[in-house]
């Protein structure tokens, strides 16, 4: 069966500080790739009309086409709200995912994209928590984001609660394994190895 790519672009957020990891987690080796960001980029690329990486700097030697980097306008402040502001000035609608959630399934992404028509923001939720940076965001959020930046509000949850949003329930907690610390990284390597052996 031939998969028809989603008609919206995918943006991988890869501009964080990685404070808890102690080093840039996007550059950690993962699976058969030299970095986690390359793994995530290559994994998702076939399923979208286009794919980009949001970052403050070019740290992607695997990326020949540098136009696929959406550079954060603010190089000093680390905030997903600032990244979203830059992204949504360039695109009408995007699927947002973070570099450190490498197991979100294409089925879950499809569910989020297909449920997003009437909403500014459509995000995933599991029994443990809401995944605020896994979902569809539209540029109808820009006014809210601008207000937040002007008032130094950087909580993504504030944006969601003040937008027309939809939450999609997802049952598989494992696919939202988030790589924040060294222990998470080890767990993710093991989980990925197990997936490869199935």
mmCIF file of C-alpha atoms in Angstrom:
data_model
loop_
_atom_site.group_PDB
_atom_site.id
_atom_site.type_symbol
_atom_site.label_atom_id
_atom_site.label_comp_id
_atom_site.label_asym_id
_atom_site.label_seq_id
_atom_site.Cartn_x
_atom_site.Cartn_y
_atom_site.Cartn_z
ATOM 1 C CA UNK A 1 0.000 0.000 0.000
ATOM 2 C CA UNK A 2 1.339 3.442 -1.003
ATOM 3 C CA UNK A 3 1.103 6.056 1.737
ATOM 4 C CA UNK A 4 0.029 9.509 0.604
ATOM 5 C CA UNK A 5 2.052 12.065 2.582
ATOM 6 C CA UNK A 6 0.239 14.461 4.887
ATOM 7 C CA UNK A 7 -0.409 17.724 3.076
ATOM 8 C CA UNK A 8 1.076 19.862 5.847
ATOM 9 C CA UNK A 9 4.779 20.237 6.663
ATOM 10 C CA UNK A 10 6.383 18.703 9.718
ATOM 11 C CA UNK A 11 8.638 20.816 11.937
ATOM 12 C CA UNK A 12 10.971 19.072 14.384
ATOM 13 C CA UNK A 13 11.846 21.273 17.349
ATOM 14 C CA UNK A 14 15.568 20.948 18.027
ATOM 15 C CA UNK A 15 16.581 24.222 19.622
ATOM 16 C CA UNK A 16 16.392 23.418 23.327
ATOM 17 C CA UNK A 17 19.085 23.725 25.986
ATOM 18 C CA UNK A 18 19.226 20.015 26.952
ATOM 19 C CA UNK A 19 20.078 21.076 30.519
ATOM 20 C CA UNK A 20 19.054 17.819 32.177
ATOM 21 C CA UNK A 21 20.987 15.761 29.629
ATOM 22 C CA UNK A 22 24.183 17.769 30.145
ATOM 23 C CA UNK A 23 24.883 17.798 26.392
ATOM 24 C CA UNK A 24 22.909 18.486 23.227
ATOM 25 C CA UNK A 25 20.543 15.512 23.096
ATOM 26 C CA UNK A 26 19.673 16.123 19.447
ATOM 27 C CA UNK A 27 23.266 15.167 18.561
ATOM 28 C CA UNK A 28 23.402 11.914 20.554
ATOM 29 C CA UNK A 29 23.874 8.781 18.405
ATOM 30 C CA UNK A 30 20.612 6.920 17.859
ATOM 31 C CA UNK A 31 19.734 3.663 16.119
ATOM 32 C CA UNK A 32 21.862 3.433 12.953
ATOM 33 C CA UNK A 33 22.240 7.209 12.702
ATOM 34 C CA UNK A 34 24.951 9.517 13.985
ATOM 35 C CA UNK A 35 22.377 11.665 15.781
ATOM 36 C CA UNK A 36 18.883 11.610 17.255
ATOM 37 C CA UNK A 37 17.847 14.519 15.027
ATOM 38 C CA UNK A 38 18.887 12.647 11.881
ATOM 39 C CA UNK A 39 16.940 9.584 13.063
ATOM 40 C CA UNK A 40 13.806 11.683 13.650
ATOM 41 C CA UNK A 41 14.206 13.577 10.371
ATOM 42 C CA UNK A 42 14.735 10.461 8.226
ATOM 43 C CA UNK A 43 11.941 8.572 10.019
ATOM 44 C CA UNK A 44 9.289 11.251 9.411
ATOM 45 C CA UNK A 45 10.369 12.627 6.028
ATOM 46 C CA UNK A 46 8.490 10.098 3.829
ATOM 47 C CA UNK A 47 5.179 10.882 5.532
ATOM 48 C CA UNK A 48 4.982 14.643 5.008
ATOM 49 C CA UNK A 49 4.743 16.980 2.039
ATOM 50 C CA UNK A 50 7.820 18.701 3.456
ATOM 51 C CA UNK A 51 9.907 18.580 6.624
ATOM 52 C CA UNK A 52 11.961 21.193 8.475
ATOM 53 C CA UNK A 53 14.048 21.516 11.630
ATOM 54 C CA UNK A 54 13.605 24.415 14.043
ATOM 55 C CA UNK A 55 16.906 25.408 15.621
ATOM 56 C CA UNK A 56 18.987 28.367 16.757
ATOM 57 C CA UNK A 57 22.051 27.201 14.816
ATOM 58 C CA UNK A 58 23.001 24.864 11.972
ATOM 59 C CA UNK A 59 24.284 21.736 13.707
ATOM 60 C CA UNK A 60 23.108 19.266 11.069
ATOM 61 C CA UNK A 61 25.912 17.937 8.842
ATOM 62 C CA UNK A 62 23.552 15.318 7.374
ATOM 63 C CA UNK A 63 21.293 18.071 5.983
ATOM 64 C CA UNK A 64 22.426 19.084 2.494
ATOM 65 C CA UNK A 65 19.556 21.503 1.947
ATOM 66 C CA UNK A 66 19.988 24.223 4.578
ATOM 67 C CA UNK A 67 16.668 25.805 3.558
ATOM 68 C CA UNK A 68 15.123 23.011 5.648
ATOM 69 C CA UNK A 69 16.269 24.796 8.835
ATOM 70 C CA UNK A 70 13.863 27.304 10.378
ATOM 71 C CA UNK A 71 16.131 29.474 12.490
ATOM 72 C CA UNK A 72 14.766 30.920 15.749
ATOM 73 C CA UNK A 73 14.721 34.700 15.482
ATOM 74 C CA UNK A 74 15.721 35.065 19.146
ATOM 75 C CA UNK A 75 19.100 33.405 19.746
ATOM 76 C CA UNK A 76 19.284 34.211 23.475
ATOM 77 C CA UNK A 77 15.985 32.985 24.946
ATOM 78 C CA UNK A 78 15.166 29.263 24.824
ATOM 79 C CA UNK A 79 11.388 28.984 24.482
ATOM 80 C CA UNK A 80 9.088 26.857 22.322
ATOM 81 C CA UNK A 81 6.757 29.873 22.146
ATOM 82 C CA UNK A 82 9.449 31.895 20.360
ATOM 83 C CA UNK A 83 10.114 28.962 18.023
ATOM 84 C CA UNK A 84 6.383 28.667 17.254
ATOM 85 C CA UNK A 85 6.176 32.389 16.543
ATOM 86 C CA UNK A 86 8.942 32.107 13.930
ATOM 87 C CA UNK A 87 7.438 28.937 12.437
ATOM 88 C CA UNK A 88 3.854 30.191 12.181
ATOM 89 C CA UNK A 89 4.945 33.376 10.445
ATOM 90 C CA UNK A 90 6.254 31.140 7.655
ATOM 91 C CA UNK A 91 3.579 28.423 7.512
ATOM 92 C CA UNK A 92 -0.230 28.423 7.693
ATOM 93 C CA UNK A 93 -0.403 25.034 9.378
ATOM 94 C CA UNK A 94 2.254 22.609 10.631
ATOM 95 C CA UNK A 95 2.704 19.371 12.481
ATOM 96 C CA UNK A 96 5.004 20.024 15.446
ATOM 97 C CA UNK A 97 7.051 17.328 17.160
ATOM 98 C CA UNK A 98 10.133 17.496 19.368
ATOM 99 C CA UNK A 99 13.436 15.815 18.574
ATOM 100 C CA UNK A 100 13.325 13.959 21.903
ATOM 101 C CA UNK A 101 10.131 11.972 21.202
ATOM 102 C CA UNK A 102 11.369 9.545 18.525
ATOM 103 C CA UNK A 103 8.666 6.879 18.840
ATOM 104 C CA UNK A 104 5.403 8.713 18.142
ATOM 105 C CA UNK A 105 3.734 6.449 15.593
ATOM 106 C CA UNK A 106 2.592 7.469 12.131
ATOM 107 C CA UNK A 107 -0.878 6.186 13.090
ATOM 108 C CA UNK A 108 -1.006 8.651 15.991
ATOM 109 C CA UNK A 109 0.242 11.476 13.772
ATOM 110 C CA UNK A 110 -2.415 10.614 11.199
ATOM 111 C CA UNK A 111 -5.100 10.754 13.881
ATOM 112 C CA UNK A 112 -3.900 14.193 15.003
ATOM 113 C CA UNK A 113 -3.735 15.583 11.455
ATOM 114 C CA UNK A 114 -7.159 14.231 10.492
ATOM 115 C CA UNK A 115 -8.767 15.644 13.653
ATOM 116 C CA UNK A 116 -7.324 19.135 13.284
ATOM 117 C CA UNK A 117 -9.610 20.742 10.694
ATOM 118 C CA UNK A 118 -11.700 22.980 12.952
ATOM 119 C CA UNK A 119 -9.078 23.813 15.583
ATOM 120 C CA UNK A 120 -6.132 26.185 16.074
ATOM 121 C CA UNK A 121 -4.246 23.481 17.987
ATOM 122 C CA UNK A 122 -4.713 19.702 18.080
ATOM 123 C CA UNK A 123 -2.471 17.799 20.488
ATOM 124 C CA UNK A 124 -2.001 14.315 21.896
ATOM 125 C CA UNK A 125 -2.756 13.124 25.417
ATOM 126 C CA UNK A 126 -2.065 9.863 27.228
ATOM 127 C CA UNK A 127 -3.200 8.781 30.683
ATOM 128 C CA UNK A 128 -0.028 10.248 32.204
ATOM 129 C CA UNK A 129 -0.026 13.696 30.602
ATOM 130 C CA UNK A 130 -0.836 16.017 27.733
ATOM 131 C CA UNK A 131 1.857 16.219 25.064
ATOM 132 C CA UNK A 132 1.782 19.929 24.317
ATOM 133 C CA UNK A 133 4.390 19.840 21.559
ATOM 134 C CA UNK A 134 3.045 16.923 19.564
ATOM 135 C CA UNK A 135 0.305 18.042 17.253
ATOM 136 C CA UNK A 136 -1.035 20.416 14.644
ATOM 137 C CA UNK A 137 -0.634 24.180 15.099
ATOM 138 C CA UNK A 138 -2.130 26.859 12.825
ATOM 139 C CA UNK A 139 -1.136 30.458 12.281
ATOM 140 C CA UNK A 140 -4.498 31.548 13.700
ATOM 141 C CA UNK A 141 -2.547 31.279 17.007
ATOM 142 C CA UNK A 142 -0.170 34.079 16.061
ATOM 143 C CA UNK A 143 -2.011 36.893 17.823
ATOM 144 C CA UNK A 144 -2.077 34.881 21.058
ATOM 145 C CA UNK A 145 1.612 34.054 20.707
ATOM 146 C CA UNK A 146 2.487 37.690 20.047
ATOM 147 C CA UNK A 147 0.578 38.714 23.178
ATOM 148 C CA UNK A 148 2.444 36.060 25.188
ATOM 149 C CA UNK A 149 5.852 37.244 23.966
ATOM 150 C CA UNK A 150 5.013 40.886 24.694
ATOM 151 C CA UNK A 151 3.992 39.895 28.222
ATOM 152 C CA UNK A 152 6.893 37.469 28.789
ATOM 153 C CA UNK A 153 4.620 34.418 29.023
ATOM 154 C CA UNK A 154 6.393 31.294 27.754
ATOM 155 C CA UNK A 155 4.220 28.419 28.959
ATOM 156 C CA UNK A 156 2.917 26.403 26.016
ATOM 157 C CA UNK A 157 -0.043 25.354 28.162
ATOM 158 C CA UNK A 158 -1.123 29.013 28.370
ATOM 159 C CA UNK A 159 -1.278 29.174 24.575
ATOM 160 C CA UNK A 160 -3.292 25.971 24.354
ATOM 161 C CA UNK A 161 -5.832 26.974 27.007
ATOM 162 C CA UNK A 162 -6.334 30.344 25.309
ATOM 163 C CA UNK A 163 -6.836 28.867 21.827
ATOM 164 C CA UNK A 164 -9.510 26.817 20.113
ATOM 165 C CA UNK A 165 -7.932 23.430 20.829
ATOM 166 C CA UNK A 166 -8.696 19.725 20.662
ATOM 167 C CA UNK A 167 -7.062 16.930 22.621
ATOM 168 C CA UNK A 168 -6.736 13.474 21.075
ATOM 169 C CA UNK A 169 -6.535 10.556 23.485
ATOM 170 C CA UNK A 170 -3.747 8.059 22.744
ATOM 171 C CA UNK A 171 -3.462 4.759 24.549
ATOM 172 C CA UNK A 172 0.194 3.808 24.003
ATOM 173 C CA UNK A 173 2.289 5.588 26.633
ATOM 174 C CA UNK A 174 5.514 4.052 25.286
ATOM 175 C CA UNK A 175 5.399 5.953 22.002
ATOM 176 C CA UNK A 176 5.677 9.205 23.951
ATOM 177 C CA UNK A 177 8.900 8.224 25.714
ATOM 178 C CA UNK A 178 10.660 11.553 26.182
ATOM 179 C CA UNK A 179 14.464 11.706 26.220
ATOM 180 C CA UNK A 180 15.421 14.290 28.850
ATOM 181 C CA UNK A 181 18.127 12.634 30.959
ATOM 182 C CA UNK A 182 20.817 10.000 30.477
ATOM 183 C CA UNK A 183 18.523 7.337 31.988
ATOM 184 C CA UNK A 184 15.828 8.218 29.403
ATOM 185 C CA UNK A 185 18.401 7.958 26.625
ATOM 186 C CA UNK A 186 19.443 4.475 27.758
ATOM 187 C CA UNK A 187 15.804 3.431 28.009
ATOM 188 C CA UNK A 188 15.114 4.772 24.504
ATOM 189 C CA UNK A 189 18.103 2.924 23.029
ATOM 190 C CA UNK A 190 16.880 -0.293 24.605
ATOM 191 C CA UNK A 191 13.283 0.312 23.480
ATOM 192 C CA UNK A 192 14.420 1.033 19.927
ATOM 193 C CA UNK A 193 16.572 -2.101 19.915
ATOM 194 C CA UNK A 194 13.583 -4.167 21.037
ATOM 195 C CA UNK A 195 11.412 -2.623 18.297
ATOM 196 C CA UNK A 196 14.072 -3.469 15.694
ATOM 197 C CA UNK A 197 14.088 -7.110 16.827
ATOM 198 C CA UNK A 198 10.345 -7.641 16.594
#
